[in-house]
Amino acid sequence: MATTTPLHFHYANNAFVKLTSSPSLRLVVSLSQSSDHPPIHPKLSRSLKRVGKGKFINSPYLIKAQHQLALDQIKTPELLSDKSILSSLMISYANNGCFPQAQEIWDEILDNFFPPSLEIISELITSYGKMQFFQGITAILDDLAAMKYKLLPKVYSLAIFCLGKQGKLQLMNCTLKNMVLSGFPVDSATGNAFVQYYSIFGSLAEMETAYNSLKRSRILIEEDAIRAVALAYIKARKFYKLGEFLRGVGLGRRNVGNLLWNLLLLSYAANFKMKSLQREFLGMLDAGFRPDRTTFNIRALAFSRMSLFWDLHLSLEHMEHENVVPDLVTYGCVVDAYLDKKLGRNLDFALNRMKNLYDSPLVLTDPFVFEVLGKGDFHSNSEAFLEFTTKRKWTYEDLISVYLKKHFRRNQSPFSPSDKSSDKSATASRCPCSRSTLGHSYLLSLLPTSQLLLLGVLVHALVYAWPFIEMPLPQTTQDHKYHSFDQY
């Protein structure tokens, strides 16, 4: 009755699963239907026929099948000789939370002196990790250590990766200590993963302790671990410690040189230390590194926020000289800088230097820049617009034109946004035409900017002159006589 085990496993917990016609399943179905095999229950036989046709099954009988009966049936000579059936059955039990049954099959494999492959062990450890069954991972390590498994160092590394992904830092630390005590060396991937998971799930003190352990092991920290440590410092707003960490790693490393320099520039740009930012940028050039798009955008964001137009233009010229193509972040720095200072009429002067104005918009800047400096107004509006638009192709020029229209309509009312509501209501009570003027703001948006400003001046003049226009004229008396010039 070899068919009961895979079927019971796949349909445990009322799961709807469509079984594939793998060779192992075909062997199980053929064994269950053979004449020399023990008979099976009629309901299970009907379910097997439906599985052979590739149908979905949700049978309560399969869910309530006896596990012990299934385990007795896999001990036939045909199934014991096929490792793939036992291995797939064990992984299936583990994926559905049937840990005692999976552990019993694991013991059956070890008792029959089957050397399990590293792939099967990796799948089992991953399944245990997803199901939060960490005792099973420890049991696997103990069993393999007892039988002196030749690939035990790699199994230790797999366990460290699995425990780290689930945030079990204490178990990961104990596993690493057991690996060292067993006499196995810690490779670069395992050591970097150890630091990376402490950076994600641990505190800054624990992360620094893990990094110091890595340095004592004479293992170089790699890009993923550098990003994780830097992100931990950035989230804690510890930019001075971030700079110390980057200098400790070594700014001269060629494989991750630009990443280290960009993070160092970002640590100064976060607090807008412009002189230090410029000094470190020149140091980057002197060290022989070429600035990339992220480097230029870090400086452009700082120049834009500080309204340093001259430095922004020099950065754009340097960007063109290095053949670095601007992206949406670069355009956002230019547009936000000019519109914040109400210099929209001079925007063409800066945009003419950018050669890809008619290309499709892209964001090619490293995401950690936005963790520190955020996204500009133009960048955020453009991303939201591109997400919900139905037009197939947009260019930077199209986005800028749409954003300019939106920006100019914010102040289309003749009254400034800083006016209080009480002032507006008092003005409206004095001047009846002011209500109609505010009510027809859409018509005012169709006028050019110069005419709109002139109309606003006229409306303000009318508002203040209205009380004098309503004053009654002095009444004439009968004794009053109007004399002409001819009488004099």
Short mmCIF file of C-alpha atoms in Angstrom, two decimals:
data_model
loop_
_atom_site.label_atom_id
_atom_site.label_comp_id
_atom_site.label_asym_id
_atom_site.label_seq_id
_atom_site.Cartn_x
_atom_site.Cartn_y
_atom_site.Cartn_z
CA MET A 1 0.00 0.00 0.00
CA ALA A 2 2.75 2.35 -0.95
CA THR A 3 0.33 4.80 -2.45
CA THR A 4 -1.21 5.85 0.83
CA THR A 5 1.84 7.72 2.11
CA PRO A 6 2.40 10.30 -0.65
CA LEU A 7 -1.33 10.83 -1.04
CA HIS A 8 -1.96 11.26 2.66
CA PHE A 9 0.90 13.70 2.86
CA HIS A 10 -0.15 15.85 -0.08
CA TYR A 11 -3.72 16.17 1.13
CA ALA A 12 -3.02 16.78 4.79
CA ASN A 13 -4.59 19.90 6.31
CA ASN A 14 -7.30 20.00 3.59
CA ALA A 15 -4.79 21.16 0.97
CA PHE A 16 -5.83 21.06 -2.68
CA VAL A 17 -2.80 19.77 -4.55
CA LYS A 18 -2.58 18.43 -8.08
CA LEU A 19 -0.12 15.54 -8.09
CA THR A 20 2.33 15.39 -10.95
CA SER A 21 2.91 12.20 -12.89
CA SER A 22 6.49 11.67 -11.70
CA PRO A 23 8.21 8.25 -12.11
CA SER A 24 8.09 7.70 -8.34
CA LEU A 25 4.33 8.27 -8.19
CA ARG A 26 3.74 6.02 -11.20
CA LEU A 27 5.72 3.31 -9.42
CA VAL A 28 3.63 3.73 -6.28
CA VAL A 29 0.35 3.60 -8.22
CA SER A 30 1.46 0.53 -10.17
CA LEU A 31 2.50 -1.26 -6.98
CA SER A 32 -0.83 -0.51 -5.33
CA GLN A 33 -2.73 -1.92 -8.30
CA SER A 34 -0.61 -5.06 -8.72
CA SER A 35 -2.00 -8.48 -7.79
CA ASP A 36 0.85 -9.49 -5.47
CA HIS A 37 0.56 -6.30 -3.43
CA PRO A 38 -1.69 -6.21 -0.31
CA PRO A 39 -5.21 -4.88 -1.04
CA ILE A 40 -6.04 -1.30 -0.18
CA HIS A 41 -9.21 0.43 0.92
CA PRO A 42 -11.83 1.00 -1.86
CA LYS A 43 -12.06 4.76 -1.15
CA LEU A 44 -8.30 5.07 -1.45
CA SER A 45 -8.36 3.03 -4.65
CA ARG A 46 -10.89 5.43 -6.20
CA SER A 47 -8.73 8.37 -5.13
CA LEU A 48 -5.69 6.80 -6.79
CA LYS A 49 -7.59 6.44 -10.05
CA ARG A 50 -8.52 10.14 -9.90
CA VAL A 51 -4.87 11.02 -9.21
CA GLY A 52 -3.85 9.06 -12.30
CA LYS A 53 -6.22 11.22 -14.34
CA GLY A 54 -4.67 14.43 -12.91
CA LYS A 55 -7.73 15.62 -10.97
CA PHE A 56 -7.96 17.64 -7.76
CA ILE A 57 -8.90 15.70 -4.65
CA ASN A 58 -10.06 16.79 -1.21
CA SER A 59 -10.87 13.49 0.41
CA PRO A 60 -11.53 13.39 4.18
CA TYR A 61 -10.58 9.74 4.14
CA LEU A 62 -7.09 10.58 2.89
CA ILE A 63 -6.74 13.25 5.54
CA LYS A 64 -7.63 10.79 8.33
CA ALA A 65 -5.45 7.97 6.96
CA GLN A 66 -3.35 6.15 9.50
CA HIS A 67 0.30 7.19 9.43
CA GLN A 68 1.55 3.96 10.89
CA LEU A 69 -0.17 1.93 8.19
CA ALA A 70 1.50 4.10 5.57
CA LEU A 71 4.92 3.66 7.16
CA ASP A 72 4.44 -0.12 7.27
CA GLN A 73 3.65 -0.15 3.58
CA ILE A 74 6.82 1.67 2.51
CA LYS A 75 8.96 -1.08 4.01
CA THR A 76 8.41 -3.32 1.00
CA PRO A 77 11.56 -4.32 -0.92
CA GLU A 78 10.46 -2.38 -4.00
CA LEU A 79 10.17 0.92 -2.12
CA LEU A 80 13.19 0.44 0.11
CA SER A 81 15.35 0.10 -2.99
CA ASP A 82 14.08 3.41 -4.40
CA LYS A 83 15.64 6.30 -2.46
CA SER A 84 13.69 8.96 -4.32
CA ILE A 85 10.33 7.70 -3.03
CA LEU A 86 11.42 7.78 0.60
CA SER A 87 13.11 11.15 0.19
CA SER A 88 10.15 12.81 -1.53
CA LEU A 89 7.79 11.33 1.04
CA MET A 90 9.94 12.65 3.89
CA ILE A 91 10.10 16.16 2.36
CA SER A 92 6.35 16.08 1.79
CA TYR A 93 5.67 15.24 5.43
CA ALA A 94 8.01 18.00 6.57
CA ASN A 95 6.39 20.62 4.33
CA ASN A 96 2.97 19.87 5.81
CA GLY A 97 4.02 19.82 9.44
CA CYS A 98 3.96 16.06 9.97
CA PHE A 99 7.26 16.07 11.86
CA PRO A 100 7.03 12.68 13.64
CA GLN A 101 6.38 10.90 10.33
CA ALA A 102 9.20 12.78 8.59
CA GLN A 103 11.56 11.97 11.47
CA GLU A 104 10.61 8.30 11.32
CA ILE A 105 11.41 8.14 7.61
CA TRP A 106 14.71 9.95 8.31
CA ASP A 107 15.59 7.30 10.88
CA GLU A 108 14.60 4.58 8.40
CA ILE A 109 16.98 6.05 5.83
CA LEU A 110 19.86 6.19 8.32
CA ASP A 111 19.18 2.66 9.64
CA ASN A 112 19.37 1.19 6.14
CA PHE A 113 22.75 2.89 5.65
CA PHE A 114 21.52 5.17 2.91
CA PRO A 115 24.00 8.05 2.63
CA PRO A 116 21.57 10.96 2.14
CA SER A 117 22.54 13.41 -0.57
CA LEU A 118 23.30 17.03 0.25
CA GLU A 119 20.32 18.13 -1.86
CA ILE A 120 17.86 16.05 0.19
CA ILE A 121 19.35 17.31 3.46
CA SER A 122 19.12 20.88 2.22
CA GLU A 123 15.45 20.46 1.30
CA LEU A 124 14.66 18.89 4.66
CA ILE A 125 16.43 21.65 6.62
CA THR A 126 14.67 24.31 4.54
CA SER A 127 11.29 22.65 5.19
CA TYR A 128 11.96 22.49 8.92
CA GLY A 129 12.97 26.14 8.91
CA LYS A 130 9.81 27.27 7.11
CA MET A 131 7.65 25.30 9.53
CA GLN A 132 9.58 26.67 12.57
CA PHE A 133 10.70 23.17 13.62
CA PHE A 134 14.22 24.06 14.73
CA GLN A 135 14.64 21.00 16.95
CA GLY A 136 14.58 18.90 13.81
CA ILE A 137 17.50 20.87 12.37
CA THR A 138 19.52 20.27 15.54
CA ALA A 139 18.64 16.55 15.41
CA ILE A 140 19.82 16.30 11.81
CA LEU A 141 23.18 17.85 12.73
CA ASP A 142 23.59 15.49 15.68
CA ASP A 143 22.75 12.41 13.60
CA LEU A 144 25.14 13.36 10.80
CA ALA A 145 27.90 14.18 13.28
CA ALA A 146 27.45 10.76 14.94
CA MET A 147 27.84 8.95 11.61
CA LYS A 148 30.80 11.21 10.61
CA TYR A 149 29.15 12.47 7.46
CA LYS A 150 31.79 13.70 5.04
CA LEU A 151 29.75 16.76 3.93
CA LEU A 152 29.03 17.86 7.50
CA PRO A 153 30.69 21.32 7.10
CA LYS A 154 28.31 22.18 4.28
CA VAL A 155 25.37 20.96 6.34
CA TYR A 156 26.47 23.26 9.16
CA SER A 157 26.53 26.16 6.70
CA LEU A 158 23.06 25.27 5.44
CA ALA A 159 21.75 25.20 9.00
CA ILE A 160 23.30 28.61 9.76
CA PHE A 161 21.69 30.12 6.66
CA CYS A 162 18.30 28.60 7.52
CA LEU A 163 18.36 29.72 11.16
CA GLY A 164 19.53 33.19 10.20
CA LYS A 165 16.73 33.70 7.69
CA GLN A 166 14.20 32.91 10.40
CA GLY A 167 15.83 35.37 12.82
CA LYS A 168 16.93 32.71 15.32
CA LEU A 169 20.21 34.41 16.19
CA GLN A 170 20.94 32.45 19.38
CA LEU A 171 20.52 29.08 17.65
CA MET A 172 22.60 30.33 14.73
CA ASN A 173 25.36 31.40 17.12
CA CYS A 174 25.31 28.03 18.89
CA THR A 175 25.46 26.20 15.55
CA LEU A 176 28.47 28.25 14.48
CA LYS A 177 30.24 27.53 17.78
CA ASN A 178 29.58 23.79 17.39
CA MET A 179 30.97 23.97 13.87
CA VAL A 180 34.18 25.59 15.13
CA LEU A 181 34.48 23.18 18.07
CA SER A 182 34.15 20.25 15.65
CA GLY A 183 37.26 21.49 13.88
CA PHE A 184 35.63 22.75 10.71
CA PRO A 185 36.75 26.10 9.25
CA VAL A 186 34.24 28.89 8.65
CA ASP A 187 34.19 29.90 5.00
CA SER A 188 33.59 33.41 3.65
CA ALA A 189 29.94 32.85 2.70
CA THR A 190 29.03 31.53 6.16
CA GLY A 191 30.88 34.30 7.98
CA ASN A 192 29.31 37.04 5.87
CA ALA A 193 25.85 35.52 6.32
CA PHE A 194 26.46 35.48 10.09
CA VAL A 195 27.15 39.25 10.07
CA GLN A 196 24.32 39.96 7.63
CA TYR A 197 21.63 38.27 9.74
CA TYR A 198 22.84 40.01 12.90
CA SER A 199 22.57 43.30 10.99
CA ILE A 200 18.98 42.55 9.99
CA PHE A 201 17.57 41.02 13.17
CA GLY A 202 19.98 42.04 15.92
CA SER A 203 20.93 45.24 17.68
CA LEU A 204 23.83 47.50 16.73
CA ALA A 205 25.98 46.13 19.58
CA GLU A 206 25.36 42.52 18.50
CA MET A 207 26.07 43.44 14.90
CA GLU A 208 29.37 45.09 15.80
CA THR A 209 30.36 42.06 17.88
CA ALA A 210 29.65 39.74 14.95
CA TYR A 211 31.66 41.97 12.61
CA ASN A 212 34.62 42.03 15.00
CA SER A 213 34.52 38.23 15.12
CA LEU A 214 34.59 38.19 11.33
CA LYS A 215 37.64 40.48 11.26
CA ARG A 216 39.46 38.29 13.78
CA SER A 217 38.85 35.34 11.47
CA ARG A 218 40.65 37.26 8.68
CA ILE A 219 37.63 37.03 6.40
CA LEU A 220 36.82 39.98 4.13
CA ILE A 221 33.32 41.35 4.40
CA GLU A 222 31.50 41.20 1.07
CA GLU A 223 28.94 43.44 -0.64
CA ASP A 224 25.73 41.95 0.80
CA ALA A 225 27.04 42.13 4.35
CA ILE A 226 28.33 45.69 3.78
CA ARG A 227 24.89 46.77 2.60
CA ALA A 228 23.20 45.13 5.59
CA VAL A 229 25.56 46.79 8.10
CA ALA A 230 25.26 50.17 6.38
CA LEU A 231 21.47 49.93 6.34
CA ALA A 232 21.45 49.18 10.07
CA TYR A 233 23.51 52.31 10.76
CA ILE A 234 21.34 54.38 8.43
CA LYS A 235 18.11 53.30 10.12
CA ALA A 236 19.61 54.23 13.49
CA ARG A 237 20.86 57.57 12.04
CA LYS A 238 24.41 56.74 13.16
CA PHE A 239 26.22 58.36 10.26
CA TYR A 240 29.47 58.98 12.12
CA LYS A 241 29.73 55.28 12.99
CA LEU A 242 28.86 54.48 9.40
CA GLY A 243 31.86 56.53 8.24
CA GLU A 244 34.13 54.76 10.73
CA PHE A 245 32.89 51.37 9.55
CA LEU A 246 33.53 52.23 5.89
CA ARG A 247 37.05 53.46 6.58
CA GLY A 248 37.69 50.30 8.60
CA VAL A 249 36.58 48.12 5.70
CA GLY A 250 38.97 49.96 3.38
CA LEU A 251 38.01 52.56 0.82
CA GLY A 252 40.65 51.28 -1.58
CA ARG A 253 38.97 47.94 -2.30
CA ARG A 254 38.35 47.69 -6.03
CA ASN A 255 35.54 45.15 -6.01
CA VAL A 256 33.28 47.24 -3.76
CA GLY A 257 35.06 50.60 -4.02
CA ASN A 258 32.22 52.65 -5.49
CA LEU A 259 29.75 51.24 -2.96
CA LEU A 260 31.98 52.26 -0.05
CA TRP A 261 32.61 55.76 -1.42
CA ASN A 262 28.93 56.31 -2.18
CA LEU A 263 27.96 55.33 1.35
CA LEU A 264 30.62 57.67 2.73
CA LEU A 265 29.34 60.56 0.60
CA LEU A 266 25.82 59.74 1.72
CA SER A 267 26.84 59.96 5.39
CA TYR A 268 27.89 63.59 4.83
CA ALA A 269 24.97 64.46 2.55
CA ALA A 270 22.52 63.26 5.23
CA ASN A 271 23.53 66.18 7.48
CA PHE A 272 24.25 68.51 4.50
CA LYS A 273 27.94 68.89 5.34
CA MET A 274 28.72 70.33 1.94
CA LYS A 275 32.43 71.05 2.46
CA SER A 276 33.10 67.55 3.75
CA LEU A 277 31.00 66.14 0.90
CA GLN A 278 33.11 68.00 -1.67
CA ARG A 279 36.37 67.01 0.06
CA GLU A 280 35.50 63.29 0.06
CA PHE A 281 34.36 63.47 -3.56
CA LEU A 282 37.73 64.87 -4.58
CA GLY A 283 39.37 62.15 -2.48
CA MET A 284 37.39 59.56 -4.42
CA LEU A 285 38.68 60.96 -7.70
CA ASP A 286 42.25 61.07 -6.39
CA ALA A 287 42.00 57.42 -5.34
CA GLY A 288 41.31 56.45 -8.96
CA PHE A 289 37.59 55.69 -8.74
CA ARG A 290 35.18 56.95 -11.37
CA PRO A 291 31.89 58.32 -10.05
CA ASP A 292 28.79 56.47 -11.17
CA ARG A 293 25.15 57.54 -11.42
CA THR A 294 24.52 57.03 -7.70
CA THR A 295 27.52 59.21 -6.84
CA PHE A 296 26.26 62.10 -8.97
CA ASN A 297 22.71 61.79 -7.69
CA ILE A 298 23.82 61.90 -4.06
CA ARG A 299 25.57 65.20 -4.74
CA ALA A 300 22.69 66.47 -6.88
CA LEU A 301 20.16 65.78 -4.13
CA ALA A 302 22.28 67.67 -1.61
CA PHE A 303 22.79 70.61 -3.99
CA SER A 304 19.08 70.69 -4.81
CA ARG A 305 17.98 70.75 -1.16
CA MET A 306 20.48 73.53 -0.38
CA SER A 307 19.60 75.49 -3.59
CA LEU A 308 23.22 75.50 -4.78
CA PHE A 309 22.49 76.07 -8.48
CA TRP A 310 26.06 76.68 -9.55
CA ASP A 311 27.28 73.42 -7.98
CA LEU A 312 24.29 71.62 -9.49
CA HIS A 313 25.19 72.85 -12.97
CA LEU A 314 28.83 71.86 -12.51
CA SER A 315 27.71 68.39 -11.42
CA LEU A 316 25.58 68.05 -14.56
CA GLU A 317 28.54 69.07 -16.73
CA HIS A 318 30.79 66.56 -14.96
CA MET A 319 28.10 63.92 -15.44
CA GLU A 320 28.04 64.63 -19.17
CA HIS A 321 31.84 64.53 -19.32
CA GLU A 322 31.88 61.07 -17.68
CA ASN A 323 29.19 59.81 -20.12
CA VAL A 324 26.83 59.02 -17.23
CA VAL A 325 23.18 59.10 -18.32
CA PRO A 326 20.77 60.96 -15.98
CA ASP A 327 17.77 59.12 -14.59
CA LEU A 328 14.50 60.18 -12.99
CA VAL A 329 16.27 61.13 -9.76
CA THR A 330 18.58 63.54 -11.59
CA TYR A 331 15.69 65.23 -13.36
CA GLY A 332 13.84 65.46 -10.08
CA CYS A 333 16.77 67.28 -8.46
CA VAL A 334 16.82 69.90 -11.23
CA VAL A 335 13.05 70.43 -11.41
CA ASP A 336 12.58 70.64 -7.62
CA ALA A 337 15.49 73.05 -7.18
CA TYR A 338 14.15 75.51 -9.76
CA LEU A 339 10.50 75.33 -8.78
CA ASP A 340 11.21 75.69 -5.06
CA LYS A 341 12.83 79.06 -5.76
CA LYS A 342 10.13 80.01 -8.33
CA LEU A 343 12.57 79.90 -11.24
CA GLY A 344 10.48 77.75 -13.53
CA ARG A 345 11.07 80.10 -16.49
CA ASN A 346 14.80 79.28 -16.33
CA LEU A 347 14.30 75.52 -16.21
CA ASP A 348 15.14 75.07 -19.89
CA PHE A 349 18.65 76.35 -19.22
CA ALA A 350 19.42 73.27 -17.11
CA LEU A 351 17.37 70.76 -19.11
CA ASN A 352 19.20 71.60 -22.35
CA ARG A 353 22.33 69.99 -20.92
CA MET A 354 20.59 66.66 -20.40
CA LYS A 355 20.75 64.64 -23.59
CA ASN A 356 18.17 61.94 -22.82
CA LEU A 357 15.18 64.25 -22.40
CA TYR A 358 13.14 62.18 -24.88
CA ASP A 359 13.98 58.76 -23.42
CA SER A 360 11.73 56.60 -21.28
CA PRO A 361 12.02 57.41 -17.55
CA LEU A 362 14.03 54.99 -15.41
CA VAL A 363 15.22 54.91 -11.80
CA LEU A 364 18.78 53.54 -11.76
CA THR A 365 19.96 54.96 -8.43
CA ASP A 366 20.86 52.67 -5.55
CA PRO A 367 17.85 52.36 -3.20
CA PHE A 368 19.82 53.13 -0.02
CA VAL A 369 19.99 56.77 -1.18
CA PHE A 370 16.23 57.11 -0.63
CA GLU A 371 16.57 55.68 2.89
CA VAL A 372 18.61 58.75 3.83
CA LEU A 373 17.50 61.61 1.58
CA GLY A 374 14.06 60.40 0.55
CA LYS A 375 12.41 61.12 -2.79
CA GLY A 376 11.77 64.56 -4.20
CA ASP A 377 8.34 65.90 -5.08
CA PHE A 378 8.84 65.44 -8.83
CA HIS A 379 10.20 61.91 -8.34
CA SER A 380 7.29 60.81 -6.13
CA ASN A 381 4.62 62.34 -8.37
CA SER A 382 6.18 60.84 -11.50
CA GLU A 383 6.32 57.35 -10.02
CA ALA A 384 2.69 57.58 -8.92
CA PHE A 385 1.69 58.90 -12.32
CA LEU A 386 3.55 56.15 -14.21
CA GLU A 387 2.01 53.50 -11.97
CA PHE A 388 -1.60 54.43 -12.72
CA THR A 389 -1.32 55.84 -16.23
CA THR A 390 -2.63 54.01 -19.29
CA LYS A 391 -0.33 55.61 -21.83
CA ARG A 392 2.19 53.14 -23.18
CA LYS A 393 5.30 55.28 -23.53
CA TRP A 394 6.27 58.36 -21.55
CA THR A 395 9.41 60.48 -21.74
CA TYR A 396 11.12 62.77 -19.27
CA GLU A 397 9.80 65.76 -21.21
CA ASP A 398 6.20 64.52 -20.90
CA LEU A 399 6.53 64.03 -17.16
CA ILE A 400 8.04 67.48 -16.69
CA SER A 401 5.28 69.17 -18.69
CA VAL A 402 2.57 67.35 -16.71
CA TYR A 403 4.24 68.22 -13.42
CA LEU A 404 4.62 71.89 -14.38
CA LYS A 405 0.92 72.15 -15.14
CA LYS A 406 0.10 70.61 -11.78
CA HIS A 407 2.56 72.87 -9.98
CA PHE A 408 1.27 76.08 -11.57
CA ARG A 409 -2.35 75.22 -10.74
CA ARG A 410 -1.58 75.03 -7.04
CA ASN A 411 -1.46 78.84 -6.78
CA GLN A 412 -4.01 79.64 -9.46
CA SER A 413 -6.33 81.44 -6.98
CA PRO A 414 -5.85 85.24 -6.80
CA PHE A 415 -5.60 84.90 -3.03
CA SER A 416 -2.39 83.51 -1.63
CA PRO A 417 -2.55 80.17 0.19
CA SER A 418 -1.27 81.82 3.37
CA ASP A 419 -4.44 83.88 3.79
CA LYS A 420 -6.63 82.79 6.67
CA SER A 421 -10.14 81.56 6.17
CA SER A 422 -11.47 84.41 8.28
CA ASP A 423 -9.83 86.95 5.97
CA LYS A 424 -11.34 85.25 2.96
CA SER A 425 -14.84 85.24 4.47
CA ALA A 426 -14.54 88.89 5.48
CA THR A 427 -13.39 89.85 2.00
CA ALA A 428 -16.21 87.88 0.44
CA SER A 429 -18.78 89.65 2.62
CA ARG A 430 -17.44 93.03 1.54
CA CYS A 431 -17.19 92.17 -2.12
CA PRO A 432 -19.93 90.06 -3.73
CA CYS A 433 -17.87 89.47 -6.83
CA SER A 434 -15.11 87.75 -4.87
CA ARG A 435 -17.30 84.68 -4.29
CA SER A 436 -17.87 84.28 -7.99
CA THR A 437 -14.16 84.79 -8.61
CA LEU A 438 -13.21 81.96 -6.28
CA GLY A 439 -15.96 79.79 -7.72
CA HIS A 440 -14.60 80.10 -11.25
CA SER A 441 -11.01 79.12 -10.48
CA TYR A 442 -11.04 76.66 -13.34
CA LEU A 443 -11.60 79.47 -15.84
CA LEU A 444 -8.77 81.43 -14.29
CA SER A 445 -6.41 78.47 -14.79
CA LEU A 446 -6.85 78.82 -18.53
CA LEU A 447 -5.35 82.32 -18.53
CA PRO A 448 -1.60 82.91 -18.94
CA THR A 449 0.46 83.66 -15.86
CA SER A 450 0.93 87.38 -16.61
CA GLN A 451 -2.79 87.99 -17.15
CA LEU A 452 -3.58 85.99 -14.02
CA LEU A 453 -1.32 88.20 -11.92
CA LEU A 454 -2.85 91.35 -13.39
CA LEU A 455 -6.34 90.03 -12.67
CA GLY A 456 -5.36 89.36 -9.09
CA VAL A 457 -4.13 92.93 -8.63
CA LEU A 458 -7.38 94.31 -10.05
CA VAL A 459 -9.50 92.12 -7.79
CA HIS A 460 -7.55 93.22 -4.70
CA ALA A 461 -8.00 96.86 -5.71
CA LEU A 462 -11.72 96.32 -6.19
CA VAL A 463 -11.98 94.64 -2.77
CA TYR A 464 -10.48 97.60 -0.93
CA ALA A 465 -12.36 100.21 -3.00
CA TRP A 466 -15.77 98.59 -2.60
CA PRO A 467 -16.74 100.27 0.75
CA PHE A 468 -16.10 103.69 -0.74
CA ILE A 469 -18.19 102.89 -3.81
CA GLU A 470 -21.19 101.99 -1.58
CA MET A 471 -21.03 105.30 0.40
CA PRO A 472 -24.17 107.53 -0.18
CA LEU A 473 -23.69 110.79 -2.07
CA PRO A 474 -24.54 114.09 -0.26
CA GLN A 475 -28.15 115.25 -0.82
CA THR A 476 -28.82 118.52 -2.64
CA THR A 477 -31.10 121.16 -1.04
CA GLN A 478 -33.50 123.57 -2.72
CA ASP A 479 -31.49 126.59 -1.60
CA HIS A 480 -28.46 125.25 -3.34
CA LYS A 481 -27.99 126.73 -6.79
CA TYR A 482 -25.58 125.69 -9.44
CA HIS A 483 -23.91 128.63 -11.10
CA SER A 484 -22.44 128.60 -14.50
CA PHE A 485 -19.28 130.35 -15.51
CA ASP A 486 -21.27 132.83 -17.46
CA GLN A 487 -22.57 134.41 -14.25
CA TYR A 488 -19.07 135.45 -13.13
#
